[in-house]
Structure formats: structure tokens, C-alpha cells
Amino acid sequence: MTRTVHPIEAESYRILRDRVDLSHLPPLTRAVTERVVHASADLDYVTDLVCDEDALAAGLAALRAGAPVVTDVWMVAAGITRAGREIVCPVAEPAAVDLGRAAGITRSAAAVRIAYDRVGPGAVWVVGCAPTALVELIGLDAAPALVVGLPVGFVGAAESKAALRASGLPAASNVGEKGGSAVAAAALNALLYLEDK
């Protein structure tokens, strides 16, 4: 993906690099960390993010091969630089509401089941809002190429991310309650911006 970097973004990165030296990080981990810090202006992510370079490389390879991207909510999807890429996000569909009621699960968890039925294994999953979506994904035999697990909240967010790290799935996450749509989208965008390199 060829993109023009706006002067404000370039200045933001200059400031970030003046404040913290991330040159010791492997290249994909550094790209994700910088993009998340840039999107949030929160330097705590420097030590809070948990990235696995091999998992990020697998995610990048999957993106390059055209793997589908699944998000838990449309706010995450809205933040992702698409460049012609379709995003799968069935959370607002009536089927997610119906399945959630019938199965006694949240609409976000139901949407994960619906999305998996559509995309199958090898997708890149980005969860930035709903811990229940992340828990549902972990429980499936989804064989994702990568899971960006950065849901936010006081209920279940930290626990769902700990479960993701313990699951052995290829993942990027963070420790604690913070996260959200903007940082989840930023983490994926870091890889998308490298897709053509």
C-alpha cells in the first residue's frame, strides 16, 4: 500500500522517538508499538503491549496473501485503512442478535461465530471493544493467522487478553484494562502499512 505521510503524522513520530527509544524492538513489534502509541498518545503501551514477532510476521504474510480481516465492532473497522480490503463485522446484523438471544451469549460473541462461518481458518481477527468476542474466538477452533486482542473495559478485558496470551494463538495484546477500537485498528494498520514492502 503506497501512502503519503501527512506532516502532522511525521511530527508526531518525531516527538514519539524523542521521548522513547524503541530501536531495540524487532521491526514488526516496533512498528505496532509506535503506531499504537501514535494513535493513543499513551507511552504506557511501550511496556504494556505484548507482541510476538513471529505472530506478527504470520499476520503480515496472511494480509499479503489476501486473508480476510474480521473485527468485533464497526468502530474498529472504521479505523482500519482498507485499500480495497473487505472487513467482516456481523455484529450489527439481525442474525447476531437472534443467535445471541438463542444461545444466551452476547451479540459480540454471536458475531464471532457468524464471522467464522463466513471466513473459516486463516483470517486476521481484530478485537478492540468486546472481551466476550475475544473469549468466544479463543474457544473456537478458528486457526487464525493473527489475533489483535485489545478490548477495553473494567469487566473481562484484562482477563480475556490474559486468556489470549495463554491460548497459544498467534497474537498481539496488552496487559491490563485499557485498549479500545483506536489502538486495535492502529495495531493492524501498522501491518497494513508494511503490506507492500
PDB file of C-alpha atoms in Angstrom:
ATOM      1  CA  MET A   1       0.000   0.000   0.000  1.00  0.00           C
ATOM      2  CA  THR A   2       1.517   3.310  -1.051  1.00  0.00           C
ATOM      3  CA  ARG A   3       0.564   6.087   1.312  1.00  0.00           C
ATOM      4  CA  THR A   4       1.537   9.675   1.801  1.00  0.00           C
ATOM      5  CA  VAL A   5       2.513  10.546   5.349  1.00  0.00           C
ATOM      6  CA  HIS A   6       0.981  13.839   6.467  1.00  0.00           C
ATOM      7  CA  PRO A   7       3.384  16.323   8.115  1.00  0.00           C
ATOM      8  CA  ILE A   8       1.407  16.098  11.379  1.00  0.00           C
ATOM      9  CA  GLU A   9       1.940  12.336  11.486  1.00  0.00           C
ATOM     10  CA  ALA A  10       5.634  12.753  10.714  1.00  0.00           C
ATOM     11  CA  GLU A  11       5.961  15.300  13.529  1.00  0.00           C
ATOM     12  CA  SER A  12       4.076  13.006  15.909  1.00  0.00           C
ATOM     13  CA  TYR A  13       6.519  10.197  15.186  1.00  0.00           C
ATOM     14  CA  ARG A  14       9.474  12.545  15.656  1.00  0.00           C
ATOM     15  CA  ILE A  15       8.157  13.544  19.078  1.00  0.00           C
ATOM     16  CA  LEU A  16       7.467   9.922  19.995  1.00  0.00           C
ATOM     17  CA  ARG A  17      11.027   8.914  19.021  1.00  0.00           C
ATOM     18  CA  ASP A  18      12.455  11.820  21.017  1.00  0.00           C
ATOM     19  CA  ARG A  19      10.606  10.589  24.102  1.00  0.00           C
ATOM     20  CA  VAL A  20      11.326   6.872  23.869  1.00  0.00           C
ATOM     21  CA  ASP A  21      13.880   4.730  22.071  1.00  0.00           C
ATOM     22  CA  LEU A  22      12.261   1.642  20.584  1.00  0.00           C
ATOM     23  CA  SER A  23      15.179   0.705  18.326  1.00  0.00           C
ATOM     24  CA  HIS A  24      15.835  -2.403  20.430  1.00  0.00           C
ATOM     25  CA  LEU A  25      12.483  -3.908  19.418  1.00  0.00           C
ATOM     26  CA  PRO A  26      12.186  -6.266  16.439  1.00  0.00           C
ATOM     27  CA  PRO A  27      10.881  -4.437  13.351  1.00  0.00           C
ATOM     28  CA  LEU A  28       7.226  -5.542  13.338  1.00  0.00           C
ATOM     29  CA  THR A  29       6.877  -5.179  17.099  1.00  0.00           C
ATOM     30  CA  ARG A  30       8.410  -1.717  16.834  1.00  0.00           C
ATOM     31  CA  ALA A  31       6.021  -0.756  14.011  1.00  0.00           C
ATOM     32  CA  VAL A  32       2.976  -1.924  16.000  1.00  0.00           C
ATOM     33  CA  THR A  33       4.152  -0.290  19.220  1.00  0.00           C
ATOM     34  CA  GLU A  34       4.893   3.024  17.526  1.00  0.00           C
ATOM     35  CA  ARG A  35       1.565   3.047  15.686  1.00  0.00           C
ATOM     36  CA  VAL A  36      -0.387   2.266  18.891  1.00  0.00           C
ATOM     37  CA  VAL A  37       1.473   4.948  20.856  1.00  0.00           C
ATOM     38  CA  HIS A  38       0.970   7.409  17.994  1.00  0.00           C
ATOM     39  CA  ALA A  39      -2.788   6.664  17.916  1.00  0.00           C
ATOM     40  CA  SER A  40      -3.240   6.934  21.676  1.00  0.00           C
ATOM     41  CA  ALA A  41      -0.510   9.391  22.801  1.00  0.00           C
ATOM     42  CA  ASP A  42      -0.040   6.895  25.628  1.00  0.00           C
ATOM     43  CA  LEU A  43       3.573   5.904  26.275  1.00  0.00           C
ATOM     44  CA  ASP A  44       2.427   3.220  28.728  1.00  0.00           C
ATOM     45  CA  TYR A  45       1.834   0.999  25.689  1.00  0.00           C
ATOM     46  CA  VAL A  46       5.617   0.788  25.258  1.00  0.00           C
ATOM     47  CA  THR A  47       5.743  -1.597  28.216  1.00  0.00           C
ATOM     48  CA  ASP A  48       2.098  -2.719  28.188  1.00  0.00           C
ATOM     49  CA  LEU A  49       1.937  -4.271  24.705  1.00  0.00           C
ATOM     50  CA  VAL A  50       2.715  -7.948  24.325  1.00  0.00           C
ATOM     51  CA  CYS A  51       3.779  -8.664  20.748  1.00  0.00           C
ATOM     52  CA  ASP A  52       5.222 -11.829  19.297  1.00  0.00           C
ATOM     53  CA  GLU A  53       7.371 -11.056  16.259  1.00  0.00           C
ATOM     54  CA  ASP A  54       6.684 -14.443  14.633  1.00  0.00           C
ATOM     55  CA  ALA A  55       2.931 -13.985  15.096  1.00  0.00           C
ATOM     56  CA  LEU A  56       3.091 -10.508  13.591  1.00  0.00           C
ATOM     57  CA  ALA A  57       5.104 -11.876  10.661  1.00  0.00           C
ATOM     58  CA  ALA A  58       2.491 -14.591  10.112  1.00  0.00           C
ATOM     59  CA  GLY A  59      -0.242 -11.955  10.225  1.00  0.00           C
ATOM     60  CA  LEU A  60       1.595  -9.785   7.728  1.00  0.00           C
ATOM     61  CA  ALA A  61       2.092 -12.759   5.405  1.00  0.00           C
ATOM     62  CA  ALA A  62      -1.618 -13.578   5.657  1.00  0.00           C
ATOM     63  CA  LEU A  63      -2.558  -9.985   4.854  1.00  0.00           C
ATOM     64  CA  ARG A  64      -0.229 -10.029   1.866  1.00  0.00           C
ATOM     65  CA  ALA A  65      -1.931 -13.233   0.698  1.00  0.00           C
ATOM     66  CA  GLY A  66      -5.368 -11.595   0.949  1.00  0.00           C
ATOM     67  CA  ALA A  67      -6.607 -13.078   4.230  1.00  0.00           C
ATOM     68  CA  PRO A  68      -9.930 -11.664   5.393  1.00  0.00           C
ATOM     69  CA  VAL A  69      -9.956  -9.231   8.308  1.00  0.00           C
ATOM     70  CA  VAL A  70     -12.643  -9.692  10.959  1.00  0.00           C
ATOM     71  CA  THR A  71     -13.440  -7.038  13.565  1.00  0.00           C
ATOM     72  CA  ASP A  72     -15.602  -7.219  16.651  1.00  0.00           C
ATOM     73  CA  VAL A  73     -17.254  -3.825  16.088  1.00  0.00           C
ATOM     74  CA  TRP A  74     -17.627  -1.281  13.306  1.00  0.00           C
ATOM     75  CA  MET A  75     -15.612   1.303  15.248  1.00  0.00           C
ATOM     76  CA  VAL A  76     -12.570  -0.939  14.808  1.00  0.00           C
ATOM     77  CA  ALA A  77     -13.392  -1.468  11.145  1.00  0.00           C
ATOM     78  CA  ALA A  78     -13.773   2.282  10.619  1.00  0.00           C
ATOM     79  CA  GLY A  79     -10.223   2.845  11.865  1.00  0.00           C
ATOM     80  CA  ILE A  80      -8.617   0.288   9.582  1.00  0.00           C
ATOM     81  CA  THR A  81      -7.044   1.510   6.371  1.00  0.00           C
ATOM     82  CA  ARG A  82      -8.894  -0.628   3.879  1.00  0.00           C
ATOM     83  CA  ALA A  83      -7.207  -0.062   0.494  1.00  0.00           C
ATOM     84  CA  GLY A  84      -9.820  -2.247  -1.177  1.00  0.00           C
ATOM     85  CA  ARG A  85      -9.860  -4.849   1.584  1.00  0.00           C
ATOM     86  CA  GLU A  86     -13.217  -6.138   2.764  1.00  0.00           C
ATOM     87  CA  ILE A  87     -13.784  -6.130   6.510  1.00  0.00           C
ATOM     88  CA  VAL A  88     -16.118  -8.715   8.029  1.00  0.00           C
ATOM     89  CA  CYS A  89     -18.101  -7.427  11.009  1.00  0.00           C
ATOM     90  CA  PRO A  90     -21.545  -9.005  11.500  1.00  0.00           C
ATOM     91  CA  VAL A  91     -22.189  -7.566  14.981  1.00  0.00           C
ATOM     92  CA  ALA A  92     -24.985  -5.250  13.768  1.00  0.00           C
ATOM     93  CA  GLU A  93     -26.748  -7.911  11.734  1.00  0.00           C
ATOM     94  CA  PRO A  94     -30.097  -9.271  12.970  1.00  0.00           C
ATOM     95  CA  ALA A  95     -28.623 -12.789  12.878  1.00  0.00           C
ATOM     96  CA  ALA A  96     -26.136 -11.811  15.606  1.00  0.00           C
ATOM     97  CA  VAL A  97     -28.956 -10.533  17.796  1.00  0.00           C
ATOM     98  CA  ASP A  98     -31.011 -13.686  17.211  1.00  0.00           C
ATOM     99  CA  LEU A  99     -28.098 -16.063  17.814  1.00  0.00           C
ATOM    100  CA  GLY A 100     -27.064 -14.169  20.929  1.00  0.00           C
ATOM    101  CA  ARG A 101     -30.558 -14.489  22.406  1.00  0.00           C
ATOM    102  CA  ALA A 102     -30.940 -18.136  21.415  1.00  0.00           C
ATOM    103  CA  ALA A 103     -27.510 -19.175  22.723  1.00  0.00           C
ATOM    104  CA  GLY A 104     -27.530 -16.930  25.793  1.00  0.00           C
ATOM    105  CA  ILE A 105     -24.355 -15.125  24.726  1.00  0.00           C
ATOM    106  CA  THR A 106     -23.555 -11.527  23.894  1.00  0.00           C
ATOM    107  CA  ARG A 107     -24.209 -10.185  20.435  1.00  0.00           C
ATOM    108  CA  SER A 108     -20.436  -9.718  20.046  1.00  0.00           C
ATOM    109  CA  ALA A 109     -19.788 -13.378  20.825  1.00  0.00           C
ATOM    110  CA  ALA A 110     -22.540 -14.400  18.426  1.00  0.00           C
ATOM    111  CA  ALA A 111     -20.988 -12.229  15.727  1.00  0.00           C
ATOM    112  CA  VAL A 112     -17.694 -14.094  16.155  1.00  0.00           C
ATOM    113  CA  ARG A 113     -19.468 -17.382  15.437  1.00  0.00           C
ATOM    114  CA  ILE A 114     -21.179 -15.915  12.377  1.00  0.00           C
ATOM    115  CA  ALA A 115     -17.962 -14.368  11.095  1.00  0.00           C
ATOM    116  CA  TYR A 116     -16.047 -17.610  11.498  1.00  0.00           C
ATOM    117  CA  ASP A 117     -18.702 -19.455   9.495  1.00  0.00           C
ATOM    118  CA  ARG A 118     -18.043 -16.942   6.695  1.00  0.00           C
ATOM    119  CA  VAL A 119     -14.257 -16.696   6.734  1.00  0.00           C
ATOM    120  CA  GLY A 120     -13.026 -20.015   8.117  1.00  0.00           C
ATOM    121  CA  PRO A 121      -9.441 -20.528   9.269  1.00  0.00           C
ATOM    122  CA  GLY A 122      -6.560 -18.233   8.389  1.00  0.00           C
ATOM    123  CA  ALA A 123      -8.279 -14.888   8.966  1.00  0.00           C
ATOM    124  CA  VAL A 124      -6.825 -11.921  10.812  1.00  0.00           C
ATOM    125  CA  TRP A 125      -9.065 -11.022  13.770  1.00  0.00           C
ATOM    126  CA  VAL A 126      -9.063  -7.588  15.411  1.00  0.00           C
ATOM    127  CA  VAL A 127     -10.896  -7.187  18.727  1.00  0.00           C
ATOM    128  CA  GLY A 128     -10.880  -3.713  20.232  1.00  0.00           C
ATOM    129  CA  CYS A 129     -14.120  -3.430  22.132  1.00  0.00           C
ATOM    130  CA  ALA A 130     -15.745  -6.616  23.382  1.00  0.00           C
ATOM    131  CA  PRO A 131     -13.936  -9.009  25.732  1.00  0.00           C
ATOM    132  CA  THR A 132     -16.717 -11.542  25.100  1.00  0.00           C
ATOM    133  CA  ALA A 133     -15.806 -11.569  21.397  1.00  0.00           C
ATOM    134  CA  LEU A 134     -12.213 -12.377  22.272  1.00  0.00           C
ATOM    135  CA  VAL A 135     -13.247 -15.137  24.679  1.00  0.00           C
ATOM    136  CA  GLU A 136     -15.541 -16.624  22.021  1.00  0.00           C
ATOM    137  CA  LEU A 137     -12.767 -16.575  19.430  1.00  0.00           C
ATOM    138  CA  ILE A 138     -10.358 -18.293  21.813  1.00  0.00           C
ATOM    139  CA  GLY A 139     -12.952 -21.032  22.374  1.00  0.00           C
ATOM    140  CA  LEU A 140     -13.393 -21.741  18.665  1.00  0.00           C
ATOM    141  CA  ASP A 141     -11.068 -23.890  16.620  1.00  0.00           C
ATOM    142  CA  ALA A 142     -10.641 -20.889  14.316  1.00  0.00           C
ATOM    143  CA  ALA A 143      -6.940 -21.305  13.445  1.00  0.00           C
ATOM    144  CA  PRO A 144      -6.460 -17.554  12.944  1.00  0.00           C
ATOM    145  CA  ALA A 145      -3.411 -16.159  11.168  1.00  0.00           C
ATOM    146  CA  LEU A 146      -3.255 -13.453  13.847  1.00  0.00           C
ATOM    147  CA  VAL A 147      -5.424 -12.101  16.643  1.00  0.00           C
ATOM    148  CA  VAL A 148      -5.049  -8.466  17.633  1.00  0.00           C
ATOM    149  CA  GLY A 149      -6.691  -8.625  21.041  1.00  0.00           C
ATOM    150  CA  LEU A 150      -7.013  -5.176  22.573  1.00  0.00           C
ATOM    151  CA  PRO A 151     -10.519  -4.959  24.070  1.00  0.00           C
ATOM    152  CA  VAL A 152     -11.097  -2.259  26.656  1.00  0.00           C
ATOM    153  CA  GLY A 153     -13.046  -2.215  29.886  1.00  0.00           C
ATOM    154  CA  PHE A 154     -13.271  -2.948  33.572  1.00  0.00           C
ATOM    155  CA  VAL A 155     -15.204  -6.191  33.077  1.00  0.00           C
ATOM    156  CA  GLY A 156     -13.344  -9.023  31.423  1.00  0.00           C
ATOM    157  CA  ALA A 157     -10.884  -7.068  29.275  1.00  0.00           C
ATOM    158  CA  ALA A 158      -7.691  -7.884  31.178  1.00  0.00           C
ATOM    159  CA  GLU A 159      -8.835 -11.444  31.745  1.00  0.00           C
ATOM    160  CA  SER A 160      -9.701 -12.033  28.086  1.00  0.00           C
ATOM    161  CA  LYS A 161      -6.294 -10.764  27.000  1.00  0.00           C
ATOM    162  CA  ALA A 162      -4.550 -12.972  29.567  1.00  0.00           C
ATOM    163  CA  ALA A 163      -6.556 -15.906  28.189  1.00  0.00           C
ATOM    164  CA  LEU A 164      -5.471 -14.976  24.666  1.00  0.00           C
ATOM    165  CA  ARG A 165      -1.807 -14.980  25.659  1.00  0.00           C
ATOM    166  CA  ALA A 166      -2.247 -18.321  27.442  1.00  0.00           C
ATOM    167  CA  SER A 167      -4.072 -19.864  24.474  1.00  0.00           C
ATOM    168  CA  GLY A 168      -1.043 -20.195  22.232  1.00  0.00           C
ATOM    169  CA  LEU A 169      -2.840 -18.415  19.387  1.00  0.00           C
ATOM    170  CA  PRO A 170      -0.676 -16.056  17.316  1.00  0.00           C
ATOM    171  CA  ALA A 171      -1.467 -12.736  18.931  1.00  0.00           C
ATOM    172  CA  ALA A 172      -0.714  -9.183  19.876  1.00  0.00           C
ATOM    173  CA  SER A 173      -2.349  -7.881  23.036  1.00  0.00           C
ATOM    174  CA  ASN A 174      -1.677  -5.798  26.093  1.00  0.00           C
ATOM    175  CA  VAL A 175      -1.720  -6.252  29.830  1.00  0.00           C
ATOM    176  CA  GLY A 176      -4.498  -4.580  31.738  1.00  0.00           C
ATOM    177  CA  GLU A 177      -7.875  -2.983  31.146  1.00  0.00           C
ATOM    178  CA  LYS A 178      -7.030  -0.365  28.568  1.00  0.00           C
ATOM    179  CA  GLY A 179      -7.270  -0.876  24.857  1.00  0.00           C
ATOM    180  CA  GLY A 180     -10.059   0.080  22.500  1.00  0.00           C
ATOM    181  CA  SER A 181     -11.061   0.476  18.905  1.00  0.00           C
ATOM    182  CA  ALA A 182      -8.467   3.101  18.011  1.00  0.00           C
ATOM    183  CA  VAL A 183      -5.492   1.142  19.324  1.00  0.00           C
ATOM    184  CA  ALA A 184      -6.712  -2.162  17.868  1.00  0.00           C
ATOM    185  CA  ALA A 185      -7.126  -0.547  14.454  1.00  0.00           C
ATOM    186  CA  ALA A 186      -3.731   1.133  14.814  1.00  0.00           C
ATOM    187  CA  ALA A 187      -2.036  -2.194  15.532  1.00  0.00           C
ATOM    188  CA  LEU A 188      -3.461  -3.691  12.362  1.00  0.00           C
ATOM    189  CA  ASN A 189      -2.708  -0.561  10.344  1.00  0.00           C
ATOM    190  CA  ALA A 190       0.952  -0.888  11.324  1.00  0.00           C
ATOM    191  CA  LEU A 191       0.997  -4.193   9.440  1.00  0.00           C
ATOM    192  CA  LEU A 192      -1.129  -2.936   6.556  1.00  0.00           C
ATOM    193  CA  TYR A 193       1.284  -0.056   6.005  1.00  0.00           C
ATOM    194  CA  LEU A 194       4.056  -2.662   5.634  1.00  0.00           C
ATOM    195  CA  GLU A 195       1.986  -4.920   3.378  1.00  0.00           C
ATOM    196  CA  ASP A 196       3.579  -3.795   0.105  1.00  0.00           C
ATOM    197  CA  LYS A 197       7.134  -3.534   1.425  1.00  0.00           C
TER     198      LYS A 197
END
